[in-house]
Short mmCIF file of C-alpha atoms and ligand atoms in Angstrom, two decimals:
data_model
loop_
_atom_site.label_atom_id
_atom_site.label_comp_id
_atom_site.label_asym_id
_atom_site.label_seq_id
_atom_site.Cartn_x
_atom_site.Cartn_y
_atom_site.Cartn_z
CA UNK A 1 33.73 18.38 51.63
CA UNK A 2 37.28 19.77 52.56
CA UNK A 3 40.25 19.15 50.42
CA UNK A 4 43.67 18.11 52.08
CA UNK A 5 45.76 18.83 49.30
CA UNK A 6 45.65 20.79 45.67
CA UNK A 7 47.40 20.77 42.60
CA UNK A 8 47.81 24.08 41.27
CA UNK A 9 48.63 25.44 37.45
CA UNK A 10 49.33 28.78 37.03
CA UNK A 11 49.13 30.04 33.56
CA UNK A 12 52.32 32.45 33.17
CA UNK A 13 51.07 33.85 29.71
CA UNK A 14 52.25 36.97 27.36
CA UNK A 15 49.17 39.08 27.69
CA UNK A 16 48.72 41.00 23.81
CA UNK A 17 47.39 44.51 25.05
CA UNK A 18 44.53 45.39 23.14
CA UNK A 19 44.08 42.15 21.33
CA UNK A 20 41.50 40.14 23.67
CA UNK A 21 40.41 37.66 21.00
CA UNK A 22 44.66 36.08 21.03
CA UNK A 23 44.54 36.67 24.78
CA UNK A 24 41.50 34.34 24.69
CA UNK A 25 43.45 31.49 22.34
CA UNK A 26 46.08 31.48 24.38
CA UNK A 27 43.66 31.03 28.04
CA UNK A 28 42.32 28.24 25.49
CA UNK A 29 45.28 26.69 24.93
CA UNK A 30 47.18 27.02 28.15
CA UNK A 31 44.22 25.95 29.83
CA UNK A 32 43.59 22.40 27.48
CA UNK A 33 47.55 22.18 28.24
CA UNK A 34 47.09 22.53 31.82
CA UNK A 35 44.60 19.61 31.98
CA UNK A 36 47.08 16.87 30.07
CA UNK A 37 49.67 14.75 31.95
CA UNK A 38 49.52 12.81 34.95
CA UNK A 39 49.09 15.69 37.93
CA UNK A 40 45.80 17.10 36.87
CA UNK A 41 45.04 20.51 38.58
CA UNK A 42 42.47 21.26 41.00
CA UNK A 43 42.87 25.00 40.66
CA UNK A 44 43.91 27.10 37.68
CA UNK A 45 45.02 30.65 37.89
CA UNK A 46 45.60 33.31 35.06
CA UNK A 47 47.26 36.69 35.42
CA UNK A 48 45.38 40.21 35.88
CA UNK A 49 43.90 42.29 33.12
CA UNK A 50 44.56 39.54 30.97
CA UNK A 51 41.87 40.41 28.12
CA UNK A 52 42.83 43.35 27.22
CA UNK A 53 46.62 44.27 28.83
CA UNK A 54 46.58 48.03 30.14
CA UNK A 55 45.53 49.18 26.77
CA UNK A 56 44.10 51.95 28.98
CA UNK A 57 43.18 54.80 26.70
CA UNK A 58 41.00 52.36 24.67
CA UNK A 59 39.80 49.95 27.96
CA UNK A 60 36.43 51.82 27.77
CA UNK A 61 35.79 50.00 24.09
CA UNK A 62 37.67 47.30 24.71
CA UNK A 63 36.34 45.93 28.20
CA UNK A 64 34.21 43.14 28.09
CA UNK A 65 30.30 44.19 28.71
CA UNK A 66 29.18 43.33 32.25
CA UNK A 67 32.47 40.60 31.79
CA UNK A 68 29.89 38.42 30.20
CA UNK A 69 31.57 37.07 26.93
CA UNK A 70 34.42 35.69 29.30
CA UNK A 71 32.50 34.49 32.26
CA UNK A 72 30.54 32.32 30.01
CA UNK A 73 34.22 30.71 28.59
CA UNK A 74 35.67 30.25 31.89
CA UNK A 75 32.92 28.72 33.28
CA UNK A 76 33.04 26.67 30.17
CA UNK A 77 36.71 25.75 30.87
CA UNK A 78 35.90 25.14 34.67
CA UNK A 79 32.66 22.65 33.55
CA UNK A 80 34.71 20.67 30.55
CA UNK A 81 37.69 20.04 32.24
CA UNK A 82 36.42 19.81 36.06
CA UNK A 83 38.52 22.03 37.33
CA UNK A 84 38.42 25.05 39.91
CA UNK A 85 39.33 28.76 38.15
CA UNK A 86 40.11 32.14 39.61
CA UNK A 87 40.12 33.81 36.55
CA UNK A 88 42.75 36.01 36.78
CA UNK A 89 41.08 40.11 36.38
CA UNK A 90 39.32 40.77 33.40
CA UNK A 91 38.91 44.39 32.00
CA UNK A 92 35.00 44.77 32.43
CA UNK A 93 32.35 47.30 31.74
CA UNK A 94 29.83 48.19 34.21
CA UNK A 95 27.61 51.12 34.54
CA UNK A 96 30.06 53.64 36.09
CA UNK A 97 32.58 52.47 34.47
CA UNK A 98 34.79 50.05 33.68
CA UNK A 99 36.38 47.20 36.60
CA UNK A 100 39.33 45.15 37.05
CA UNK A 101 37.86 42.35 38.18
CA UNK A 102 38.56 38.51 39.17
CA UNK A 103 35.68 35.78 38.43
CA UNK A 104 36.20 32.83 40.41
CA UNK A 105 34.42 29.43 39.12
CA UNK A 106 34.35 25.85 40.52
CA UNK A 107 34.64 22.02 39.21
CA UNK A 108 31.07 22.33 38.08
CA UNK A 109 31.59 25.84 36.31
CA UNK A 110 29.65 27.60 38.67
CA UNK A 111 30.53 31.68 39.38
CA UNK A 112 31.51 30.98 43.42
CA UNK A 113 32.94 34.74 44.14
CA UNK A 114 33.97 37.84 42.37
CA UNK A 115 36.52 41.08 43.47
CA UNK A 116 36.96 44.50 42.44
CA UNK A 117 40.49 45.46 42.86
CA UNK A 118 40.20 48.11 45.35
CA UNK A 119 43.67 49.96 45.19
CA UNK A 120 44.26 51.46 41.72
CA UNK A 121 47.79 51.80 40.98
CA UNK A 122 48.47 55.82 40.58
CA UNK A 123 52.23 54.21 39.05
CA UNK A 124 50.46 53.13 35.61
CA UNK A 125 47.62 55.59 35.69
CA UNK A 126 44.89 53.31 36.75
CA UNK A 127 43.00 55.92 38.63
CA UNK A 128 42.37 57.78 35.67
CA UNK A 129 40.81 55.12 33.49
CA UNK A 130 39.11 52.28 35.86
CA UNK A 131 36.85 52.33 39.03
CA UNK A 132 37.57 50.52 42.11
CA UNK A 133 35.71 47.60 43.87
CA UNK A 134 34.23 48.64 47.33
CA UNK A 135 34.48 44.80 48.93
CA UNK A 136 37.33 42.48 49.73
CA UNK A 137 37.11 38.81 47.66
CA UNK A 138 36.65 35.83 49.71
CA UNK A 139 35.70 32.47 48.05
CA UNK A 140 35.40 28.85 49.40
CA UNK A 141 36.07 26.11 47.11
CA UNK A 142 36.34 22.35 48.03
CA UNK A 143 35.20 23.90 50.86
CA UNK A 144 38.15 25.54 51.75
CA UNK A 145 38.16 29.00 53.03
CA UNK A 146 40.29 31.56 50.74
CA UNK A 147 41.04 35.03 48.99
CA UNK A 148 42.00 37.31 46.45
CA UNK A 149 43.62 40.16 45.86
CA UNK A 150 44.80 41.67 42.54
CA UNK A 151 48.51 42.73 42.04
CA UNK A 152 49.30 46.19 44.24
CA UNK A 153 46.59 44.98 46.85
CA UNK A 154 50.07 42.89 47.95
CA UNK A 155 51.27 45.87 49.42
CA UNK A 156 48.31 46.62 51.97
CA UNK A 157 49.19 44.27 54.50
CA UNK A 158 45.72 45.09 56.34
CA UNK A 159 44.05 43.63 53.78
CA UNK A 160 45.58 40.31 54.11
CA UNK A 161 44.91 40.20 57.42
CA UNK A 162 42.00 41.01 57.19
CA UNK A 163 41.48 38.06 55.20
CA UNK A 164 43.24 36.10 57.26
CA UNK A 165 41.56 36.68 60.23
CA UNK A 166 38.29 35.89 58.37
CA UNK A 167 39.58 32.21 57.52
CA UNK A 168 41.29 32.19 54.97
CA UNK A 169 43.75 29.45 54.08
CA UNK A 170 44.92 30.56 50.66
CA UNK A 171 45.06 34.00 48.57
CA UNK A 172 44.57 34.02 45.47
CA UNK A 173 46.73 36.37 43.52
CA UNK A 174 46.59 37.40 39.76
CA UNK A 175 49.38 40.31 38.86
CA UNK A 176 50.73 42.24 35.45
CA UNK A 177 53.45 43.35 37.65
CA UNK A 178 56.91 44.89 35.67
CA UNK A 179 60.20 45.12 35.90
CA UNK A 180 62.32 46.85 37.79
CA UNK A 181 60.24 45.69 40.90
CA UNK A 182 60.84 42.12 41.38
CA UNK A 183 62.40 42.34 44.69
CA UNK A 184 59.28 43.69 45.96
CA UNK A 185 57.10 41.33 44.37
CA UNK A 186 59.27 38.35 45.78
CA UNK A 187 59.26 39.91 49.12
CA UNK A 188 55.80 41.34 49.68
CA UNK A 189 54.47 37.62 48.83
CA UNK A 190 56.52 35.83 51.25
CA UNK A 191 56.18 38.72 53.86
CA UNK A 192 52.55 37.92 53.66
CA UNK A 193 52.66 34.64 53.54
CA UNK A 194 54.84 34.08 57.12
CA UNK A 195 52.54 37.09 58.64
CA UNK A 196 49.85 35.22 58.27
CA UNK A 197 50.87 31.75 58.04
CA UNK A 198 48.21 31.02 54.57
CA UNK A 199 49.32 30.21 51.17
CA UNK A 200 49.90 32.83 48.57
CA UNK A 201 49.33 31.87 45.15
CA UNK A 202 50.05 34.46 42.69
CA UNK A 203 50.04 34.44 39.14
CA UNK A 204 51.74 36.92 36.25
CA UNK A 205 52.36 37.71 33.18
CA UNK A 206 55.28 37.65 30.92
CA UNK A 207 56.53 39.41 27.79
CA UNK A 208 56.57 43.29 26.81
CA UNK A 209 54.07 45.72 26.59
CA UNK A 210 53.90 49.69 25.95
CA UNK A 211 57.62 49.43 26.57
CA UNK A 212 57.13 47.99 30.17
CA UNK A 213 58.77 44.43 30.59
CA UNK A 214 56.42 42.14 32.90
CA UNK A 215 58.26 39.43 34.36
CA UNK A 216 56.45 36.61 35.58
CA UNK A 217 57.55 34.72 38.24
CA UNK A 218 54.23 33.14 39.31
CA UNK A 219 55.07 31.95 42.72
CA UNK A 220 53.34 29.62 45.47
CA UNK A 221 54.52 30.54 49.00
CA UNK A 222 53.76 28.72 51.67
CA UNK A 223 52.43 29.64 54.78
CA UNK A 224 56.29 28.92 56.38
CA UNK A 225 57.43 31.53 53.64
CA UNK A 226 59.03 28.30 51.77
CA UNK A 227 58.81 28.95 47.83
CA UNK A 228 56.72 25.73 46.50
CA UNK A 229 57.14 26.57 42.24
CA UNK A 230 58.29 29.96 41.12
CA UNK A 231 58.11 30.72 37.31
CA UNK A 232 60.95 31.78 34.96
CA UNK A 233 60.46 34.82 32.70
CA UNK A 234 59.08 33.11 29.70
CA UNK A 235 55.26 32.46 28.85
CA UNK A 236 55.07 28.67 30.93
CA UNK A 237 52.51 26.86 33.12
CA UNK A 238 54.09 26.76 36.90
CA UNK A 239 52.64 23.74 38.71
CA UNK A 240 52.66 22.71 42.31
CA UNK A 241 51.28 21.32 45.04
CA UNK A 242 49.65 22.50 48.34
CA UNK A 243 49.07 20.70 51.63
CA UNK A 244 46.38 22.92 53.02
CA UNK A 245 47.14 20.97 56.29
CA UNK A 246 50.39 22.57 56.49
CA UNK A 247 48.14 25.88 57.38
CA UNK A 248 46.74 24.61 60.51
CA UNK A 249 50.15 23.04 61.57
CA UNK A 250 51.69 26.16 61.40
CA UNK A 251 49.37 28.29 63.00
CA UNK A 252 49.09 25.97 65.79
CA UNK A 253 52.96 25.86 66.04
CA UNK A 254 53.63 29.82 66.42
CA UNK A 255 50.26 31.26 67.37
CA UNK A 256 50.17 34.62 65.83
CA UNK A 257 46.57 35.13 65.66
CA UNK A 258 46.12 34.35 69.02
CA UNK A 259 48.88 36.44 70.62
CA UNK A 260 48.07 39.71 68.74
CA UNK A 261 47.49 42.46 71.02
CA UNK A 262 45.40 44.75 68.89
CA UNK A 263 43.46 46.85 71.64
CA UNK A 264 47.31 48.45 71.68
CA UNK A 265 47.88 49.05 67.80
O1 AKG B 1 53.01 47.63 43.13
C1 AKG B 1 53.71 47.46 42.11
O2 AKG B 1 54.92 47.68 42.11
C2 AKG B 1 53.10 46.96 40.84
C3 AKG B 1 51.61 47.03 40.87
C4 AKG B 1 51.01 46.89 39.52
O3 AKG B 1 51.68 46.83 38.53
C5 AKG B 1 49.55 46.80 39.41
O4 AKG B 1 48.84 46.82 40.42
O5 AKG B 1 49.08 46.68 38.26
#
């Protein structure tokens, strides 16, 4: 089966860095929030890191083992209220070390896909404390072709055409990105979204942290660069809805992938 159209709720929470049970009452509760009224989501989305904040001199005790606690609750949420969920990134512990990773779970509450993010951000230290995934994150749910990236992966436009050019329709993004930057985040989503004509669907956190203000702003681009819901700066769920049609009509109209000359760059 392939989906025309989805609803989508982001869940624009205030991330409590280094207290994962509240971060897991409020996923709880934004999620069961999510679910009520008429427009019922197909998709939820929750910001990056969101267990544990960048409490990154204690991550090491306070990632989640082998991410196991929380898959098992999001694939609870997915299962009791039928609903697709890219989990935002969790803090989790692996051997090597510990991951910022993105579980990504369907109606049925199946795990469908998991990423690694891949660049570490040298700005807030996260070379020194996590290890990075060695694969980029493609999913398909509905039967739809799509991707994810976490936060600073917006700003390696290879990557997202990379992605592109292997199908996908929509990318997935999950962010704890600050102030004073919110010209670049803005930018870099709709940049990517017009360069290669997909949906970007981003979600990010709010409230303050460590003294560094996040700003939310959970956005859905789409793939004409048009903004379709764009969060405030205030802990909020940020629906809307995507025509995944709209992908196809737009790549048929200005036909970037085809006219790309790369045997020259
Ligand atoms: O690229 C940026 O400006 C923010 C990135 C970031 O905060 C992150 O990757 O956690």
């Amino acid at each position: 089966m392939s989906q025309s159209a989805w609803n989508i709720a982001l869940l624009q929470m205030d991330v409590k860095i280094g207290e994962p049970e509240r971060n897991v009452e409020t996923v709880r509760r934004m999620a069961r929030e999510a679910m009520e009224g008429s427009e019922r989501p197909d998709v939820l989305v929750i910001p990056e890191m969101w267990n544990t904040g960048y409490a990154l001199d204690r991550i090491h005790e306070l990632a989640d083992p082998e991410g196991r606690t929380l898959r098992e609750l999001l694939s609870g949420l997915a299962k009791t209220y039928g609903v697709h969920i890219v989990g935002g990134s969790i803090a989790e512990k692996r051997t090597g070390g510990v991951y910022n990773t993105i579980y990504a779970f369907d109606r049925e509450g199946r795990e469908v896909a998991d990423y690694s993010k891949i660049h570490l951000f040298r700005l807030m230290d996260e070379e020194k404390y996590l290890q990075s995934g060695d694969k980029p994150g493609t999913l398909e749910l509905d039967g739809v072709p799509a991707a994810m990236m976490i936060c600073y992966d917006i700003r390696f436009p290879e990557l997202a055409r990379k992605l592109a050019l292997g199908g996908a329709r929509v990318l997935f993004l999950p962010a704890e990105w600050p102030h004073p930057r919110l010209h670049h985040w803005r930018t870099l989503q709709m940049a990517r979204a017009i360069e290669n004509q997909m949906y970007v669907v981003s979600c990010n956190r709010v409230g303050v942290s460590g003294g560094t203000a996040f700003f939310g702003h959970s956005m859905i681009v789409d793939p004409w660069g048009e903004i379709v819901a764009e969060g405030g700066e205030q802990e909020c769920i940020v629906r809307g809805r995507i025509d995944l049609g709209l992908v196809e009509d737009v790549r048929g109209r200005i036909p970037v992938f085809e006219d790309r000359r790369p045997s020259l760059y």
